[in-house]
Amino acid sequence: MKANSKGLLLVVSGPSGAGKGTVCAEFLKRNPDTFLSISATTRKPREGEKDGENYYFISEQQFKDKIAADGFIEWACFCGNYYGTPRDKVEEMLESGRDVILEIEVQGAMKVRSEYPEAVFLFVVPPSMQELKNRLVGRGTEQEDVIAKRLETAVWELSNTFKYNYIILNDNLEDAVSRFSAIVTAEKARVARNREFIQSFS
Amino acid sequence: MKANSKGLLLVVSGPSGAGKGTVCAEFLKRNPDTFLSISATTRKPREGEKDGENYYFISEQQFKDKIAADGFIEWACFCGNYYGTPRDKVEEMLESGRDVILEIEVQGAMKVRSEYPEAVFLFVVPPSMQELKNRLVGRGTEQEDVIAKRLETAVWELSNTFKYNYIILNDNLEDAVSRFSAIVTAEKARVARNREFIQSFS
């Protein structure tokens, strides 16, 4: 439908262990025209991380200047490091008609909503609490207290699901990606997103 | 997602020539679990029409008794004949978890909305006004003034599109049915339709 000139802004969140990174990566592989926004951060790159691929690594001064220039759609400070979603690239992509994915946490997502009410908010969820526990334990690399802490955080994160529009149940990757695709197709068919096209009939 | 115990109520409208009957028929063929509601009418069966298949053919007295017993979700009188959507079967199907399609015109759809706000309203549209005209002319069996009248009605019907949730662009049958399916999948993933499931995490 050519009438949708602007792309969709897709905000994806989900608790640790739900697999949102994997679901987004697979969706992007099948929809190479969709743009995944890359966050900026002031934390130092870890081994193997590349600037402009995992993050844009910038200095605290650069970050603060960008805040002052309204250059972030949302930003936050965790553990002494700043993280944010640069505005320019996202808006450029949306304007050119490309869909954009922001893979961000709950507080960031809510800031996006206040500024982009037409964005679509998706929350990736595991099939059950037990399955989430299995996945967190299954990594096998963590101590029991670390797992308990993660699970507690996941429960808090899940309590925010009602702030989103859709859940993407990640029981298996194939079905989860199909659901993601169906939501994108359906949102593009919303009457509210097709005003110009509908008006062409009158 | 087992958490959705009730089926979806899908209300489908669209102007004459948009092809909503064909789109619904093809969707039903691929989703045999979906139930197509059959209307009741007081008009006489035309040649080849079967009771319980095209319509439930009932008497005016039976129709009026059913109105009095709140037995219709919506009903209307056109050209001296009554038409209505029987309530019992639709509610039985929804309760058992099956999705239900009501293929009805705009006024009927709006009555359904006031009583079933959780229903999904879909409007089948042609790709353009020119294409709609071609399709109406293309049937080749009608006089010019009949076509002009149909086109006028179609324009009025199209002016109601904004009362619906989604448009199903029917540029070709395959894509139209895919859009229909995507909308059904997406609606089932709506947070508002998954309250029980989401609450199972807390």
XYZ file of C-alpha atoms in Angstrom:
404
model
C 0.000 0.000 0.000
C 1.772 3.042 -1.267
C -0.393 5.347 0.807
C 1.700 4.669 3.924
C 4.572 6.952 3.197
C 6.107 6.808 6.686
C 7.630 3.671 8.184
C 6.439 2.014 11.400
C 8.276 2.602 14.653
C 8.420 -0.796 16.400
C 9.458 -0.727 20.050
C 10.460 -4.173 21.319
C 11.029 -5.025 24.976
C 10.937 -8.178 27.064
C 12.481 -9.762 30.134
C 15.916 -11.302 30.109
C 15.520 -14.902 28.939
C 12.487 -14.255 26.724
C 14.701 -14.165 23.640
C 13.857 -10.734 22.241
C 17.321 -10.325 20.704
C 16.993 -13.601 18.791
C 13.439 -12.820 17.638
C 14.456 -9.350 16.392
C 17.573 -10.700 14.663
C 15.558 -13.343 12.803
C 12.867 -10.821 11.850
C 15.557 -8.478 10.504
C 17.124 -11.288 8.488
C 13.768 -11.861 6.747
C 13.003 -8.137 6.435
C 16.319 -6.581 5.459
C 14.593 -3.277 4.704
C 13.770 -2.842 8.387
C 16.266 -0.702 10.272
C 17.521 -1.706 13.723
C 18.424 1.391 15.714
C 21.843 1.260 17.364
C 22.158 2.842 20.800
C 24.853 5.242 21.874
C 26.680 4.616 25.160
C 29.446 6.053 27.289
C 30.543 2.654 28.594
C 33.796 1.222 27.248
C 33.530 -1.390 24.467
C 33.887 -4.994 25.635
C 36.191 -7.382 23.807
C 34.890 -7.949 20.269
C 32.353 -5.093 20.333
C 32.533 -2.744 17.368
C 31.634 0.934 17.190
C 28.566 1.475 15.007
C 27.643 -2.202 15.168
C 26.909 -3.093 18.805
C 26.804 0.522 19.998
C 28.040 3.938 19.100
C 30.752 4.420 21.724
C 30.972 8.097 22.619
C 32.417 10.172 25.474
C 30.381 11.488 28.388
C 30.851 15.029 27.073
C 29.588 14.056 23.615
C 26.622 12.317 25.241
C 25.723 15.366 27.349
C 26.019 17.689 24.360
C 23.676 15.406 22.445
C 21.172 15.444 25.326
C 21.298 19.239 25.338
C 20.669 19.294 21.582
C 17.595 17.017 21.985
C 19.512 14.413 20.022
C 18.075 11.384 21.848
C 14.577 9.919 21.580
C 15.187 8.415 25.012
C 18.206 8.054 27.251
C 19.040 6.741 30.726
C 21.934 6.258 33.092
C 22.641 2.729 34.426
C 25.540 1.928 36.732
C 27.261 5.188 35.928
C 27.038 4.744 32.145
C 24.749 6.594 29.764
C 22.703 4.814 27.101
C 20.461 6.468 24.521
C 18.637 6.154 21.189
C 19.967 8.718 18.690
C 17.100 10.577 17.082
C 18.471 11.602 13.659
C 18.905 8.189 12.032
C 15.545 6.880 13.322
C 13.637 9.850 11.956
C 15.486 9.747 8.648
C 14.561 6.066 8.192
C 10.913 6.566 9.185
C 10.584 9.512 6.817
C 11.996 7.453 3.944
C 9.273 4.841 4.600
C 11.428 2.209 6.284
C 10.237 0.459 9.453
C 12.495 0.943 12.480
C 13.021 -1.391 15.451
C 14.057 -0.010 18.832
C 15.095 -2.851 21.135
C 14.979 -1.053 24.483
C 13.906 -1.567 28.092
C 10.598 -0.589 29.641
C 11.392 2.914 30.919
C 12.918 3.909 27.597
C 9.902 2.501 25.768
C 7.531 4.635 27.824
C 9.522 7.771 26.987
C 9.214 6.858 23.297
C 5.473 6.481 23.659
C 4.972 9.973 24.999
C 6.695 11.417 21.943
C 5.633 8.870 19.285
C 2.089 7.814 20.193
C 1.721 6.139 16.782
C 4.590 3.712 17.546
C 3.791 0.021 18.062
C 4.837 -1.509 21.387
C 5.708 -5.199 21.447
C 6.630 -7.274 24.455
C 8.380 -10.622 23.952
C 7.285 -13.166 26.563
C 8.304 -16.739 27.379
C 5.595 -19.431 27.317
C 5.627 -19.746 31.136
C 7.439 -18.718 34.299
C 8.878 -22.235 34.547
C 10.251 -22.042 31.009
C 11.838 -18.652 31.750
C 13.483 -20.179 34.838
C 14.719 -23.130 32.784
C 16.222 -20.798 30.209
C 17.992 -18.661 32.813
C 19.308 -21.748 34.634
C 20.061 -23.517 31.357
C 22.810 -21.113 30.423
C 24.702 -23.033 33.115
C 27.236 -20.315 33.679
C 25.680 -18.450 36.584
C 25.559 -18.874 40.348
C 22.229 -19.581 42.004
C 21.953 -16.116 43.579
C 22.620 -14.476 40.204
C 19.820 -16.566 38.673
C 17.465 -15.664 41.537
C 18.243 -11.982 40.992
C 17.625 -12.292 37.233
C 14.332 -14.056 37.825
C 13.236 -11.324 40.205
C 14.083 -8.689 37.592
C 12.216 -10.698 34.946
C 9.083 -10.776 37.120
C 9.293 -6.994 37.496
C 9.806 -6.573 33.766
C 6.828 -8.837 32.999
C 4.645 -6.732 35.286
C 4.998 -3.978 32.665
C 3.464 -6.029 29.859
C 0.153 -4.177 30.155
C 1.875 -0.989 29.015
C 2.439 -2.552 25.576
C 0.114 -3.178 22.605
C 1.074 -6.747 21.743
C 2.755 -9.755 23.233
C 4.993 -11.882 21.066
C 4.882 -15.320 22.637
C 8.286 -16.887 22.083
C 7.532 -20.582 22.468
C 9.588 -21.292 19.380
C 11.486 -18.927 17.114
C 9.558 -19.691 13.906
C 6.141 -18.957 15.431
C 7.432 -15.905 17.282
C 8.796 -14.372 14.065
C 5.517 -15.164 12.255
C 3.618 -13.340 14.979
C 5.982 -10.379 14.720
C 5.452 -10.248 10.931
C 1.666 -10.551 11.289
C 1.598 -7.630 13.723
C 3.590 -5.454 11.299
C 1.267 -6.386 8.397
C -1.847 -5.762 10.491
C -0.616 -2.409 11.795
C -0.025 -1.252 8.218
C -3.645 -2.150 7.449
C -5.005 0.005 10.285
C -7.522 2.553 9.080
C -5.748 5.247 11.091
C -2.549 4.654 9.080
C -4.288 4.823 5.699
C -6.095 8.157 5.789
C -4.724 9.455 2.508
C -5.505 6.236 0.664
C -9.052 6.113 2.057
C -9.610 9.760 1.200
C -8.651 9.005 -2.409
C -12.075 7.329 -2.731
C -14.119 10.402 -1.887
C -1.975 -19.270 23.009
C -4.384 -21.167 25.196
C -5.069 -18.103 27.308
C -7.541 -16.755 24.753
C -10.507 -18.875 25.613
C -13.056 -16.859 23.629
C -13.039 -16.602 19.848
C -12.698 -13.360 17.901
C -15.754 -11.662 16.450
C -14.733 -10.452 12.973
C -17.108 -8.014 11.304
C -16.447 -7.675 7.577
C -17.990 -5.001 5.345
C -17.078 -3.367 2.074
C -18.643 -1.755 -0.974
C -20.186 -3.765 -3.775
C -17.369 -4.699 -6.161
C -14.629 -4.791 -3.510
C -14.849 -8.576 -3.361
C -15.558 -9.125 0.339
C -17.523 -12.308 -0.331
C -14.634 -13.869 -2.244
C -12.072 -12.791 0.376
C -14.174 -14.229 3.224
C -14.827 -17.478 1.317
C -11.120 -18.005 0.671
C -10.223 -17.170 4.281
C -12.822 -19.691 5.483
C -11.458 -22.363 3.155
C -8.022 -21.965 4.767
C -9.430 -21.610 8.290
C -12.203 -24.215 8.464
C -12.490 -23.702 12.215
C -13.790 -20.182 11.668
C -17.568 -19.923 11.666
C -19.415 -17.804 9.095
C -22.650 -16.512 10.568
C -25.709 -17.067 8.380
C -28.320 -14.307 8.368
C -32.032 -14.823 8.778
C -34.400 -13.146 6.317
C -38.087 -12.879 5.515
C -37.509 -12.549 1.782
C -38.374 -15.541 -0.384
C -35.522 -17.823 -1.465
C -34.268 -17.203 -4.987
C -33.729 -20.116 -7.346
C -30.944 -22.335 -6.036
C -30.783 -20.750 -2.570
C -30.932 -23.194 0.322
C -32.287 -22.672 3.813
C -29.473 -22.731 6.392
C -26.838 -22.264 3.710
C -27.446 -18.883 2.030
C -29.920 -17.673 4.644
C -32.306 -18.945 7.240
C -35.624 -18.273 5.514
C -38.259 -17.485 8.143
C -41.680 -15.841 8.242
C -42.275 -12.229 9.224
C -44.016 -13.401 12.401
C -41.056 -15.608 13.348
C -38.716 -12.688 12.656
C -40.719 -10.303 14.844
C -40.921 -12.834 17.663
C -37.152 -13.209 17.493
C -36.686 -9.416 17.626
C -38.907 -9.310 20.712
C -36.850 -12.075 22.341
C -33.594 -10.134 21.700
C -32.623 -12.948 19.363
C -30.706 -10.771 16.870
C -27.326 -9.095 17.301
C -28.429 -6.670 14.591
C -31.322 -6.524 12.180
C -32.703 -4.182 9.543
C -35.508 -3.865 7.028
C -34.607 -3.313 3.344
C -37.192 -3.061 0.582
C -39.876 -4.527 2.798
C -37.807 -7.571 3.845
C -36.178 -8.166 7.205
C -32.583 -9.313 7.571
C -30.791 -10.121 10.831
C -27.879 -11.871 12.526
C -29.146 -14.569 14.920
C -27.474 -14.215 18.296
C -27.513 -17.775 19.708
C -25.164 -19.525 17.262
C -22.657 -16.635 17.212
C -22.386 -16.555 20.990
C -22.151 -20.341 21.238
C -19.249 -20.374 18.746
C -17.408 -17.476 20.430
C -17.778 -19.135 23.842
C -16.345 -22.382 22.500
C -13.269 -20.452 21.317
C -14.041 -20.374 17.602
C -13.639 -17.172 15.595
C -16.816 -15.896 13.946
C -17.208 -13.839 10.768
C -20.186 -11.545 10.274
C -20.348 -10.352 6.671
C -22.749 -7.427 7.054
C -23.316 -3.876 5.833
C -22.226 -0.701 7.585
C -25.305 0.084 9.683
C -25.458 -3.486 10.987
C -21.745 -3.370 11.791
C -22.187 -0.233 13.897
C -24.958 -1.905 15.903
C -22.618 -4.832 16.557
C -19.937 -2.448 17.777
C -22.140 -0.903 20.431
C -22.792 -4.332 21.925
C -19.459 -6.067 21.190
C -16.788 -3.383 21.576
C -14.094 -6.074 21.533
C -15.065 -7.162 17.999
C -12.672 -6.453 15.123
C -14.032 -4.361 12.247
C -12.603 -4.967 8.793
C -13.418 -3.087 5.616
C -12.549 -4.642 2.254
C -11.503 -1.980 -0.252
C -10.595 -2.035 -3.956
C -7.156 -0.678 -4.965
C -8.697 2.450 -6.535
C -11.925 4.109 -7.585
C -11.069 3.359 -11.217
C -10.594 -0.330 -10.448
C -13.924 -0.456 -8.615
C -15.586 1.106 -11.658
C -13.886 -1.418 -13.946
C -15.114 -4.283 -11.806
C -18.696 -3.013 -11.731
C -18.678 -2.372 -15.483
C -16.775 -5.603 -16.159
C -19.655 -7.783 -15.081
C -21.081 -6.679 -18.421
C -24.640 -7.509 -17.532
C -25.876 -4.158 -16.265
C -27.217 -1.007 -17.872
C -25.204 2.189 -17.540
C -27.641 3.810 -15.121
C -27.538 0.715 -12.858
C -23.742 0.910 -12.814
C -23.858 4.640 -12.031
C -26.218 3.939 -9.118
C -23.965 1.135 -7.818
C -20.925 3.385 -8.016
C -22.732 6.097 -6.079
C -23.657 3.575 -3.377
C -20.052 2.329 -3.299
C -18.768 5.869 -2.723
C -21.199 6.252 0.176
C -20.144 2.884 1.597
C -16.472 3.810 1.287
C -17.110 7.020 3.219
C -17.745 4.793 6.243
C -14.286 3.224 6.199
C -13.135 5.391 9.097
C -15.617 3.621 11.384
C -13.614 0.393 10.990
C -10.333 -0.792 12.530
C -8.619 -2.201 9.466
C -8.781 -2.033 5.712
C -8.193 -5.187 3.702
C -6.894 -3.970 0.370
C -8.158 -6.417 -2.254
C -5.725 -5.840 -5.097
C -5.405 -9.580 -5.533
C -7.056 -12.414 -3.632
C -3.854 -14.022 -2.318
C -2.542 -10.818 -0.719
C -5.980 -9.861 0.605
C -6.372 -13.214 2.379
C -2.831 -12.924 3.793
C -3.726 -9.517 5.213
C -6.906 -10.919 6.708
C -4.945 -13.767 8.342
C -2.280 -11.381 9.645
C -4.938 -9.184 11.253
C -6.476 -12.201 13.010
C -3.052 -13.353 14.262
C -2.143 -9.846 15.450
C -5.455 -9.292 17.225
C -4.926 -12.542 19.146
C -1.560 -11.200 20.271
C -3.061 -7.984 21.677
C -2.179 -7.462 25.321
C -5.826 -6.662 26.075
C -6.839 -10.136 24.849
C -4.221 -11.958 26.929
C -4.864 -10.722 30.449
C -5.072 -14.153 32.067
C -1.925 -15.378 30.382
C 0.014 -12.248 31.357
C -1.245 -12.472 34.927
C 0.097 -16.039 35.139
C 3.579 -14.484 35.368
C 2.924 -12.503 38.515
